[in-house]
CSV table of C-alpha atoms in Angstrom, one decimal:
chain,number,residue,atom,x,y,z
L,18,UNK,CA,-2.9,-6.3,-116.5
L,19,UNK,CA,-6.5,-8.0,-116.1
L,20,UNK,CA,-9.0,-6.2,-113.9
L,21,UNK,CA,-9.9,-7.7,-110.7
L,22,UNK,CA,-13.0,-9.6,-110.6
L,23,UNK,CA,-13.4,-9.8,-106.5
L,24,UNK,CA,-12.8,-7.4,-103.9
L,25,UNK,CA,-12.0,-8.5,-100.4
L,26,UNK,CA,-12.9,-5.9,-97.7
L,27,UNK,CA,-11.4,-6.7,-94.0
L,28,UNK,CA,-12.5,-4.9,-90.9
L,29,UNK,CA,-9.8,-4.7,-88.5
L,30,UNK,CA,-10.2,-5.5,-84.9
L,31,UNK,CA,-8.0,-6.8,-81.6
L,32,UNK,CA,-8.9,-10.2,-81.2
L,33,UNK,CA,-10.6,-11.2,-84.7
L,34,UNK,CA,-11.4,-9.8,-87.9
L,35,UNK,CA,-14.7,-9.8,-90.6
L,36,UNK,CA,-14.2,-10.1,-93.9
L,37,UNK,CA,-16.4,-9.2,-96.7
L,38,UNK,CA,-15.8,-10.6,-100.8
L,39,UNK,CA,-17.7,-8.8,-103.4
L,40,UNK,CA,-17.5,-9.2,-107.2
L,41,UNK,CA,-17.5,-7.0,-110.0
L,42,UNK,CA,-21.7,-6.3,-109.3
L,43,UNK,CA,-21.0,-5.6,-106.0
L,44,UNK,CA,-22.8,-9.2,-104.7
L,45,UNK,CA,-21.3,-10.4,-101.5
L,46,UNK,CA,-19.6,-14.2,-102.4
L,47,UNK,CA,-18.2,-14.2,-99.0
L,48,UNK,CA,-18.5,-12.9,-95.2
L,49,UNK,CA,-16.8,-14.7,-92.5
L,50,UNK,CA,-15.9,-13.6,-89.5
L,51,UNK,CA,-12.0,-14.9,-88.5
L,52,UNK,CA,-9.7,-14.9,-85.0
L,53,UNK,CA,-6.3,-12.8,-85.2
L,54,UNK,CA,-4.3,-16.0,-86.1
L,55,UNK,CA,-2.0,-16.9,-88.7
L,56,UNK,CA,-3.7,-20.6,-89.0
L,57,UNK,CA,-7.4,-19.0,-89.4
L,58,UNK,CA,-6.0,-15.9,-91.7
L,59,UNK,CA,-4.0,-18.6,-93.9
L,60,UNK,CA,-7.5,-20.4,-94.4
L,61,UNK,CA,-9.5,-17.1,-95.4
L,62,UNK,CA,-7.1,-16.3,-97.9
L,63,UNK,CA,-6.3,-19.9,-99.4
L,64,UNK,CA,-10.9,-19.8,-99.2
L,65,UNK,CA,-11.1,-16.3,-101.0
L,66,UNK,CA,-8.0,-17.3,-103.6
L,67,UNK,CA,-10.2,-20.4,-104.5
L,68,UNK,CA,-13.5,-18.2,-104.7
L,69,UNK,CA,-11.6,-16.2,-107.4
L,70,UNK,CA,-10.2,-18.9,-109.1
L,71,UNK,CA,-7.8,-17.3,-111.7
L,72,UNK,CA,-9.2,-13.9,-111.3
L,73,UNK,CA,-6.8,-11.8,-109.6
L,74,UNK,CA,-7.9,-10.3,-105.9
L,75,UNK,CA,-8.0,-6.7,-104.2
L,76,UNK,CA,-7.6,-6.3,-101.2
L,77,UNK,CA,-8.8,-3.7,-98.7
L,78,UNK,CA,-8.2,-3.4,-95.1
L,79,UNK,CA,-9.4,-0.2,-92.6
L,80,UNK,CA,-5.7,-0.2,-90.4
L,81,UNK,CA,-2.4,0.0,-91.3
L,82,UNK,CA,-0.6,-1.0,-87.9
L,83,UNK,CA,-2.1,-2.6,-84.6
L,84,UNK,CA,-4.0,-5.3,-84.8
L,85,UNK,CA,-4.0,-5.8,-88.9
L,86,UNK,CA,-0.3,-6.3,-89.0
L,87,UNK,CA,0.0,-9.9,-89.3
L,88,UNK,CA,-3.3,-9.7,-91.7
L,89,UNK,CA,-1.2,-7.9,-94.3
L,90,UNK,CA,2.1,-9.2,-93.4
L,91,UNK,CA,0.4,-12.9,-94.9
L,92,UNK,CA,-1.2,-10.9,-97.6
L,93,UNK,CA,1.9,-9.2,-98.8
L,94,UNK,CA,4.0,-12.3,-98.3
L,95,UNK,CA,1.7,-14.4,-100.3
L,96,UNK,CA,2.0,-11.5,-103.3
L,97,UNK,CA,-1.3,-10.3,-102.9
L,98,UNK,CA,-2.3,-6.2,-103.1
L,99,UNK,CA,-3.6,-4.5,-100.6
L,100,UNK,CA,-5.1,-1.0,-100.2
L,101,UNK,CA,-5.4,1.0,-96.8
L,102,UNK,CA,-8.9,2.8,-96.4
L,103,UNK,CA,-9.1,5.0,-93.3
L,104,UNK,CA,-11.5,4.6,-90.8
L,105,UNK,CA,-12.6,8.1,-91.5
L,106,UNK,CA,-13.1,7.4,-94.9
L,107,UNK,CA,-15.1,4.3,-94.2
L,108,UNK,CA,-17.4,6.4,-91.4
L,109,UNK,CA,-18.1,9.1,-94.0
L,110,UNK,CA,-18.7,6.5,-97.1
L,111,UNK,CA,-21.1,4.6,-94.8
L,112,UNK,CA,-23.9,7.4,-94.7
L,113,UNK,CA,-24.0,6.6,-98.6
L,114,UNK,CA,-25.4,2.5,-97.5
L,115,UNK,CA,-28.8,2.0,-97.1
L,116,UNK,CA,-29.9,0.9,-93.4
L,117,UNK,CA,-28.4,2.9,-89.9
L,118,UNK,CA,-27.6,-0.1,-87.8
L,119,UNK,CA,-23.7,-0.9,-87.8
L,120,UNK,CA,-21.8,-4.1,-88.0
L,121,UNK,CA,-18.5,-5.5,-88.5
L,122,UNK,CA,-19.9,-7.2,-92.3
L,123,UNK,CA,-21.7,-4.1,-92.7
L,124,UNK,CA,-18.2,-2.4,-92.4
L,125,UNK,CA,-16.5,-4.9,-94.2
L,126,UNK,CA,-19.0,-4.5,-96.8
L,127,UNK,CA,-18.4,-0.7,-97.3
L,128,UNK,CA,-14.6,-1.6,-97.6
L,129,UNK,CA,-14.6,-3.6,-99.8
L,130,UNK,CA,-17.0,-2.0,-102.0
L,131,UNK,CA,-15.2,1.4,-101.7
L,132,UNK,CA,-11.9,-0.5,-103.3
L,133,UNK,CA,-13.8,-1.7,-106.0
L,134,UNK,CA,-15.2,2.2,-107.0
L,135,UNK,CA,-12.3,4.3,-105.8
L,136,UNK,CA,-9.0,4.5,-107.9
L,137,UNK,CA,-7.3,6.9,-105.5
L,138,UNK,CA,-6.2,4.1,-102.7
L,139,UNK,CA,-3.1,3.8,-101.4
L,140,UNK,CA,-1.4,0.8,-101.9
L,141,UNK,CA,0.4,-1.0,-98.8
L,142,UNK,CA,3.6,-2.2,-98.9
L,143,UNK,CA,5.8,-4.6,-96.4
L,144,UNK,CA,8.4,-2.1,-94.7
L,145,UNK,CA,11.8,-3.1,-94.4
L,146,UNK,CA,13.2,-4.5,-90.6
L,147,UNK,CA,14.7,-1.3,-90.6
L,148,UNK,CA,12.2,1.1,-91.2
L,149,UNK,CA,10.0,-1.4,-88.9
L,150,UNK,CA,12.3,-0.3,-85.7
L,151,UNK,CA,12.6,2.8,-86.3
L,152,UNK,CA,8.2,3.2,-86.3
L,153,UNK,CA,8.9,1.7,-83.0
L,154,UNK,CA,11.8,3.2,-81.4
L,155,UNK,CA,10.3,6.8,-82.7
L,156,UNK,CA,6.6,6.1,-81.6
L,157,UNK,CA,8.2,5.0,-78.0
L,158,UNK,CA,10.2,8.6,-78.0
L,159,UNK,CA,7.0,10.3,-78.6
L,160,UNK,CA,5.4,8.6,-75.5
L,161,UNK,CA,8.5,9.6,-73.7
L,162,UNK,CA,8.6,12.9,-74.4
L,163,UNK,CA,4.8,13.2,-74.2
L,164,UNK,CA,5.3,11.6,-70.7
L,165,UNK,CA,7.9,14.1,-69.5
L,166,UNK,CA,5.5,17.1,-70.8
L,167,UNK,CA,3.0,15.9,-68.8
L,168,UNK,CA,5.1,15.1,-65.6
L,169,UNK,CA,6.5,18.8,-65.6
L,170,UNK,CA,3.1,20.3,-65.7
L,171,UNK,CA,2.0,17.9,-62.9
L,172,UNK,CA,4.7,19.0,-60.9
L,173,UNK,CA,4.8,22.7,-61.6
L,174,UNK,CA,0.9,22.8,-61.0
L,175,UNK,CA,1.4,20.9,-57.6
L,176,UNK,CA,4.4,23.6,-56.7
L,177,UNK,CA,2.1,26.5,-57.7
L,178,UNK,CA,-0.5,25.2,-54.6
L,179,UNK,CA,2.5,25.8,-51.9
L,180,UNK,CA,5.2,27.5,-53.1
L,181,UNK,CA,4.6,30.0,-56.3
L,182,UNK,CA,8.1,31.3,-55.9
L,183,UNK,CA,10.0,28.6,-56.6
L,184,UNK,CA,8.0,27.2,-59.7
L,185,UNK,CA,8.6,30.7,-61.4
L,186,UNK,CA,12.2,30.8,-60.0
L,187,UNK,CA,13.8,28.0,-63.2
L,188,UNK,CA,12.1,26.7,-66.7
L,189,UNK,CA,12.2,23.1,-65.6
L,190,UNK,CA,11.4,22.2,-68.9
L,191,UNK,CA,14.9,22.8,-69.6
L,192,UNK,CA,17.2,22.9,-66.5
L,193,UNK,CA,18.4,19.5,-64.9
L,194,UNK,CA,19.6,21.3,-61.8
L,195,UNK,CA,16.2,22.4,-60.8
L,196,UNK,CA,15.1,19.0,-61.6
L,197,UNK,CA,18.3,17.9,-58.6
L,198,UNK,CA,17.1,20.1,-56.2
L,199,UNK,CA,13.5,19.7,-56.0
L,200,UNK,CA,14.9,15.7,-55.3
L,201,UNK,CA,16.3,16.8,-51.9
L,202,UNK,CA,14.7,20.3,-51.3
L,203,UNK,CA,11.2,21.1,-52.0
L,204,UNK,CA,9.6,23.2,-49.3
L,205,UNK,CA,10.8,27.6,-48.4
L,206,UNK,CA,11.6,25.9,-44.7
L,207,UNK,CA,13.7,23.2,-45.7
L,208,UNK,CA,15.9,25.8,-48.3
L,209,UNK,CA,16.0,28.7,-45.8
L,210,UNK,CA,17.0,26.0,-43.0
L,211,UNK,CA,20.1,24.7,-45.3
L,212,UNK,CA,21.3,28.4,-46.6
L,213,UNK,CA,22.5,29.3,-49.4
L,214,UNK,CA,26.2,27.9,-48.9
L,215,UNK,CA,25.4,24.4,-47.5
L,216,UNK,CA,22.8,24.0,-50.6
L,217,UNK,CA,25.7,24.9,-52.7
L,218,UNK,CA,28.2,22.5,-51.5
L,219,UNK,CA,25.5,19.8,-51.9
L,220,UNK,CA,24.6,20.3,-55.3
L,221,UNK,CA,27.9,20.9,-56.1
L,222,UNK,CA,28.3,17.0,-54.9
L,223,UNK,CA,25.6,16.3,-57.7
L,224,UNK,CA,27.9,17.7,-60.5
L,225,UNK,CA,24.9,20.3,-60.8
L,226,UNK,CA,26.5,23.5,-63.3
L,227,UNK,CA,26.5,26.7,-62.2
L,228,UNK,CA,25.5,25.4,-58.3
L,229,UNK,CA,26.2,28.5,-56.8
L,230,UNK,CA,24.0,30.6,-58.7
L,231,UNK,CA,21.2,28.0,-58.4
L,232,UNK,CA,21.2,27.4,-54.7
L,233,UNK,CA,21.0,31.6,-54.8
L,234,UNK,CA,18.3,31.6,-56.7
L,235,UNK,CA,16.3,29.0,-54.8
L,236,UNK,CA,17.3,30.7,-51.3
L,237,UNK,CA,16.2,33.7,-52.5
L,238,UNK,CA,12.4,32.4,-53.5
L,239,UNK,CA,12.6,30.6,-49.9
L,240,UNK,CA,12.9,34.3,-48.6
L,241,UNK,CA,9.8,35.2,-49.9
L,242,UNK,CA,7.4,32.9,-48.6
L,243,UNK,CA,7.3,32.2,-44.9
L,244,UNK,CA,3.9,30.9,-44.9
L,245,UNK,CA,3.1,27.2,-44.8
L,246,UNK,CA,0.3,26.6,-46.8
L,247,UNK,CA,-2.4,23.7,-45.4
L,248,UNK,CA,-1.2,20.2,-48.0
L,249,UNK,CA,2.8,21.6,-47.9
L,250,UNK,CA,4.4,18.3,-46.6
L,251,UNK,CA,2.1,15.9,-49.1
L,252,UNK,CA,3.0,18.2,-51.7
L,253,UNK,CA,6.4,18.1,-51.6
L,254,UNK,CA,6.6,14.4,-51.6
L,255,UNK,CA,4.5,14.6,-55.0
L,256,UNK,CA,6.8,16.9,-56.4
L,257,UNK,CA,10.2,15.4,-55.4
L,258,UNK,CA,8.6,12.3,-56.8
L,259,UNK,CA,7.7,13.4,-60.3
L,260,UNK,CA,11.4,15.9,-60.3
L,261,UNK,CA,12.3,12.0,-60.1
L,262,UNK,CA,10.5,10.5,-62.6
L,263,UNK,CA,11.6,13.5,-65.6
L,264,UNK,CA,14.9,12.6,-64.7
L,265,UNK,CA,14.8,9.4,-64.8
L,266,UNK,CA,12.2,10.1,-68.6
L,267,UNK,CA,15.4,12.2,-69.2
L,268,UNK,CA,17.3,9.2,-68.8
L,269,UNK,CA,15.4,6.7,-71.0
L,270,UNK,CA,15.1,9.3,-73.6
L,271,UNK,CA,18.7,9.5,-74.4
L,272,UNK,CA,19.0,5.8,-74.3
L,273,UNK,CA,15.9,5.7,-76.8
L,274,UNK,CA,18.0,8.6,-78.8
L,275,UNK,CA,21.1,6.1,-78.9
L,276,UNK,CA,19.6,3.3,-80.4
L,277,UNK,CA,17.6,5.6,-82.7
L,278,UNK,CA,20.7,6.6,-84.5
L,279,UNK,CA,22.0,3.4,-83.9
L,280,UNK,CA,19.5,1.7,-86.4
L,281,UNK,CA,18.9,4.7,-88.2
L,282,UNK,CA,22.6,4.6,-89.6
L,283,UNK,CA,22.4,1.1,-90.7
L,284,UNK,CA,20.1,2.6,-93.3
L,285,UNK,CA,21.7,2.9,-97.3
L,286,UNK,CA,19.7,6.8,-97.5
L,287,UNK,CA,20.8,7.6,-93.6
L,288,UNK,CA,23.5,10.1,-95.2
L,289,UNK,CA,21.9,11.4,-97.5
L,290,UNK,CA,19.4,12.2,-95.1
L,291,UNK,CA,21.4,13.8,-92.8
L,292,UNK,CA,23.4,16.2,-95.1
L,293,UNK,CA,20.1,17.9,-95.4
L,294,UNK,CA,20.7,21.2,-93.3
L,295,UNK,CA,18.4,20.9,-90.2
L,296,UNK,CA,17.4,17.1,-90.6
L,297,UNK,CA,19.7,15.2,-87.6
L,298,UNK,CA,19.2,11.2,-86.3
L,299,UNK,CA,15.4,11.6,-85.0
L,300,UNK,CA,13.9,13.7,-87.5
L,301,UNK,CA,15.8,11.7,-90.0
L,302,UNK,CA,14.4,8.4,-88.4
L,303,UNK,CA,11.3,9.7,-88.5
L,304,UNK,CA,11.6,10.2,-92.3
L,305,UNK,CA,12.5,6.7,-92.5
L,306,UNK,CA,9.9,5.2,-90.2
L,307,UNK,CA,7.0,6.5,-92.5
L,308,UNK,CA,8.8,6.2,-95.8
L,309,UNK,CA,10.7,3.4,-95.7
L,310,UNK,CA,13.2,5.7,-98.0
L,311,UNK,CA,12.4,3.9,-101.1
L,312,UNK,CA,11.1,7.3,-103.1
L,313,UNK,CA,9.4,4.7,-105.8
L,314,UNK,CA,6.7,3.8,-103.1
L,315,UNK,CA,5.4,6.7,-103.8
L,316,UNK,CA,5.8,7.2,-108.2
L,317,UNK,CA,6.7,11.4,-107.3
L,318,UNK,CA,7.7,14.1,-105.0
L,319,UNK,CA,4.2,15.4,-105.7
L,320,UNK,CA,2.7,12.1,-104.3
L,321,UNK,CA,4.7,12.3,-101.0
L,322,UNK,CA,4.1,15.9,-100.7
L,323,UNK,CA,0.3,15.1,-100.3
L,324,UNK,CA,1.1,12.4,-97.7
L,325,UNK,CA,3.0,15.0,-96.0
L,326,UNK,CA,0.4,17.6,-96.1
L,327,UNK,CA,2.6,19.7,-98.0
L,328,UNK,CA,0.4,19.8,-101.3
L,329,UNK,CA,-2.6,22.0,-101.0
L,330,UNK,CA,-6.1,21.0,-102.2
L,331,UNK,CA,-8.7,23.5,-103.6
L,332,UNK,CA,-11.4,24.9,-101.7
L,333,UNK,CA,-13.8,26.5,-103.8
L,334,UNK,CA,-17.6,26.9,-103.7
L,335,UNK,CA,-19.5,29.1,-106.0
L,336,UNK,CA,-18.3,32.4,-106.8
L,337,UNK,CA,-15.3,31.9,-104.6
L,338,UNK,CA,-12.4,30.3,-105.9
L,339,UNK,CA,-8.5,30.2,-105.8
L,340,UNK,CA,-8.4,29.1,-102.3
L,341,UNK,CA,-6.5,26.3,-100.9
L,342,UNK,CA,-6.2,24.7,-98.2
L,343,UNK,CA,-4.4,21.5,-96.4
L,344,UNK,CA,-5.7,18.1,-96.5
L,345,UNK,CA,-7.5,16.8,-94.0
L,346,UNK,CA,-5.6,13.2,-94.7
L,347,UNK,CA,-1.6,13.6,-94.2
L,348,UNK,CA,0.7,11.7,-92.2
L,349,UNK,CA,1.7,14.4,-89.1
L,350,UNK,CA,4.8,12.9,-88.4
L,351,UNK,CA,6.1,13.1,-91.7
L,352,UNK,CA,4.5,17.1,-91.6
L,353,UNK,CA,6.8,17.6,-89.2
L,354,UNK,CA,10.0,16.1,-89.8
L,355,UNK,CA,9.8,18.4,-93.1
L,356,UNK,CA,8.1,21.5,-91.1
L,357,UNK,CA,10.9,21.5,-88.1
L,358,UNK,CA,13.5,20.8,-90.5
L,359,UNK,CA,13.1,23.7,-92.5
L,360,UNK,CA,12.5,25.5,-89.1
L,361,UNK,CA,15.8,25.4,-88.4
L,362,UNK,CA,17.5,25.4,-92.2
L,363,UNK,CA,15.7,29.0,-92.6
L,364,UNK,CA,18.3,29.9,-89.5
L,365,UNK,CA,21.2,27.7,-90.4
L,366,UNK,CA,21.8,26.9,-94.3
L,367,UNK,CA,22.2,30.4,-96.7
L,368,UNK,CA,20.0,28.7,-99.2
L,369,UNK,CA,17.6,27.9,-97.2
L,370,UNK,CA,17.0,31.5,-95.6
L,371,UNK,CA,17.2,32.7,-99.2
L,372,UNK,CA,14.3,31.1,-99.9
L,373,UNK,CA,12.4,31.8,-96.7
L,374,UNK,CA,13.6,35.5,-96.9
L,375,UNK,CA,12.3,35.6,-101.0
L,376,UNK,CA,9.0,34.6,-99.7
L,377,UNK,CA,9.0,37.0,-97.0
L,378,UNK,CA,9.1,39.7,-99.3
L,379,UNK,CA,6.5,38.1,-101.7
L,380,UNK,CA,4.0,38.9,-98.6
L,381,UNK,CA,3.9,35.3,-96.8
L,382,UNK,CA,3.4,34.8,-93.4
L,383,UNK,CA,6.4,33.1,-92.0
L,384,UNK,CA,3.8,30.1,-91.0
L,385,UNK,CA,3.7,30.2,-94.7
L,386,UNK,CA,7.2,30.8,-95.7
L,387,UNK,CA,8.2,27.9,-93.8
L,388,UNK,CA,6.0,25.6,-95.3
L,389,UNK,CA,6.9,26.8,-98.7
L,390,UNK,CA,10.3,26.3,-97.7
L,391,UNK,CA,9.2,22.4,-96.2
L,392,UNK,CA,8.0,21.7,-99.8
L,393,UNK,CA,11.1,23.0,-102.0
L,394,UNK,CA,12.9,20.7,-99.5
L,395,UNK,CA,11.3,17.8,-99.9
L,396,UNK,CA,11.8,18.0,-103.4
L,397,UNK,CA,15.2,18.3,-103.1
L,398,UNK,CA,15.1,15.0,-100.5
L,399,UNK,CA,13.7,13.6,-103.3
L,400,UNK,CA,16.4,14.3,-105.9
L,401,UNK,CA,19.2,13.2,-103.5
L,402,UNK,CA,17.9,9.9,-102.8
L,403,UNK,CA,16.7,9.2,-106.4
L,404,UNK,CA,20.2,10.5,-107.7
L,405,UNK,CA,22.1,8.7,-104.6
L,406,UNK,CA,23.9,11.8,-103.8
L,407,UNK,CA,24.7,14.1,-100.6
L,408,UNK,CA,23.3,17.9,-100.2
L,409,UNK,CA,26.7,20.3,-101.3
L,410,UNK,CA,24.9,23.7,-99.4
L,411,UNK,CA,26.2,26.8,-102.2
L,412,UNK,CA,25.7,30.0,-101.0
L,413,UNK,CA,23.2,32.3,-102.8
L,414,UNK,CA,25.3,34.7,-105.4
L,415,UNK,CA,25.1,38.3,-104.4
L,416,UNK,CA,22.6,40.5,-106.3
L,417,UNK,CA,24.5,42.4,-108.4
L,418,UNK,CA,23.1,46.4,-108.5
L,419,UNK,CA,22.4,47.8,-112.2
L,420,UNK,CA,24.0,51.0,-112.6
């Protein structure tokens, strides 16, 4: 393979991007600064293939979504390499230039001279449509269920200011019935004026589960305040408008879950995915989304373990040594479809507790045991993949006592 004679650094932005060529002495053949536009992107790289004549071309680029998607969408279509350098690493590399002003080219600069020095870059690849969705449909449940978090704690902090009694009465988090009353009944009056009968019947009406012992409950926290505190009747409007808006989260998160599966079982690896014990649809999607489930991406389980944050890196300084620690570079998402899944394998699949129980006794914390137990897994993801096979759980044999 010949060695590349330029390097082409880009700095990523909204609206246009800079890009910075450099050659093998690190002299700058080429900085231009071009719009977020297929005609003007196709023109820097047709100007940067003719600077390098035959010499083949590396390129760098600071993002890996966003605004540099249809930079490296060209790029990769047009068969060129590209490497992802994260901001971070750019910020902290950029102390090492001389000069403390900033700029676009200066950025571009640092790019593209970190790809020519560096050997430890990550190469970018073009995902597949269906990896693609699921980033999106995934990325849009996150903001939905990061929506509904925040709504619940709105509305439970705006209950706390006039009636304590009832925001302690149900875990709203979890219980939809709560969620139906507080639409029609928000206020110790308005529940002690209805009773505990009438409140019954009407969420009965509302095909609200176990309606009887609800409407008790809530009666009974209307008992114990018959003070109207100053803000009440404002308040209650806020609240029965955000017991409103988690529902109707609740609503759009199950829709989001449907196509999720949907598009995640159009996938060749989706069942081998999914016989892993604890891995269902959306942590499964997930492992799709930021793998693309082609294992070769990545040359070994080793490899992926690092951009899962499962591999460990030294920390040692003088005397002290032998301690390790987790990268401050790993993809979270992908941390945690492998740390919840094992979360619940250590509870459901004999193996897995085997394992977790093993480590355990070796003295781990169960923080610890659970991550151990995340990296044996993905592994074994790994092997079921590469092979094309399913998971086939076999319990542990029982330990046989020596006489």
């Amino acid at each position: 393979m010949k060695v590349p004679e330029l390097w082409a650094g880009t700095d990523a932005g909204k609206a246009a991007h800079h890009c910075t060529v450099i050659d093998a002495d690190g002299k700058r053949r080429l900085s231009r600064r071009v719009a977020n536009d297929e005609t003007e992107l196709l023109k820097l790289i047709a100007d940067v293939l003719e600077l390098g004549e035959s010499e083949q071309v590396t390129w760098a680029i600071d993002l890996n979504a966003g605004g540099a998607a249809l930079m490296i969408a060209l790029l990769t279509d047009n068969g060129q390499q590209v490497l992802y350098i994260p901001g971070r690493t750019v910020h902290h590399a950029s102390g090492s230039y001389r000069g403390d002003g900033k700029s676009d080219a200066k950025d571009a600069f640092i790019i593209a001279d970190q790809a020519r020095m560096r050997r430890d870059l990550e190469a970018m690849h073009r995902g597949g449509d269906i990896a693609v969705d699921l980033r999106i449909l995934t990325s849009r449940r996150l903001d939905l269920a990061a929506d509904r978090t925040r709504a619940i704690n709105r509305m439970r902090a705006q209950m706390l200011e006039y009636f304590p009694a009832l925001e302690r009465a149900f875990d709203y988090s979890t219980s939809k019935a709560a969620l139906v009353l507080l639409g029609g009944y928000q206020t110790p009056a308005e529940l002690r004026r209805i009773g505990k009968n009438r409140l019954a019947t009407w969420l009965k009406n509302r095909k609200v589960r176990n309606y009887k012992q609800v409407a008790a409950t809530a009666v009974e926290a209307a008992e114990a305040q018959h003070t109207a505190v100053a803000g009440e009747r404002l308040a209650s409007v806020m609240v029965a408008k955000l017991a409103r808006e988690v529902m109707a989260l609740d609503e759009e998160i199950a829709e989001t879950d449907t196509l999720i599966e949907g598009r995640f079982r159009d996938h060749p690896a989706a069942e081998i995915v999914l016989s892993m014990p604890g891995i269902g649809p959306v942590l499964g999607a997930e492992f799709i989304a930021h793998t693309g489930g082609d294992m070769s991406v990545f040359g070994s389980p080793d490899r992926l373990a690092g951009v899962a944050g499962l591999a460990p890196v030294p920390k040692d300084s003088g005397r002290v040594s032998g301690n390790m620690r987790r990268p401050r570079r790993y993809c979270r998402r992908l941390m945690r479809v492998f740390y919840m899944s094992a979360m619940v394998a250590a509870r459901s699949c004999p193996v897995s507790q085997a394992f977790y129980e093993r480590k355990r006794a070796e003295g781990k914390s169960h923080k610890q045991a659970i991550i151990a137990l995340a990296r044996r897994r993905l592994n074994v993801l790994w092997a079921l993949i590469r092979d094309g096979r399913t998971f086939e759980t076999t319990a542990p044999a029982p330990a046989i006592a020596l006489p």
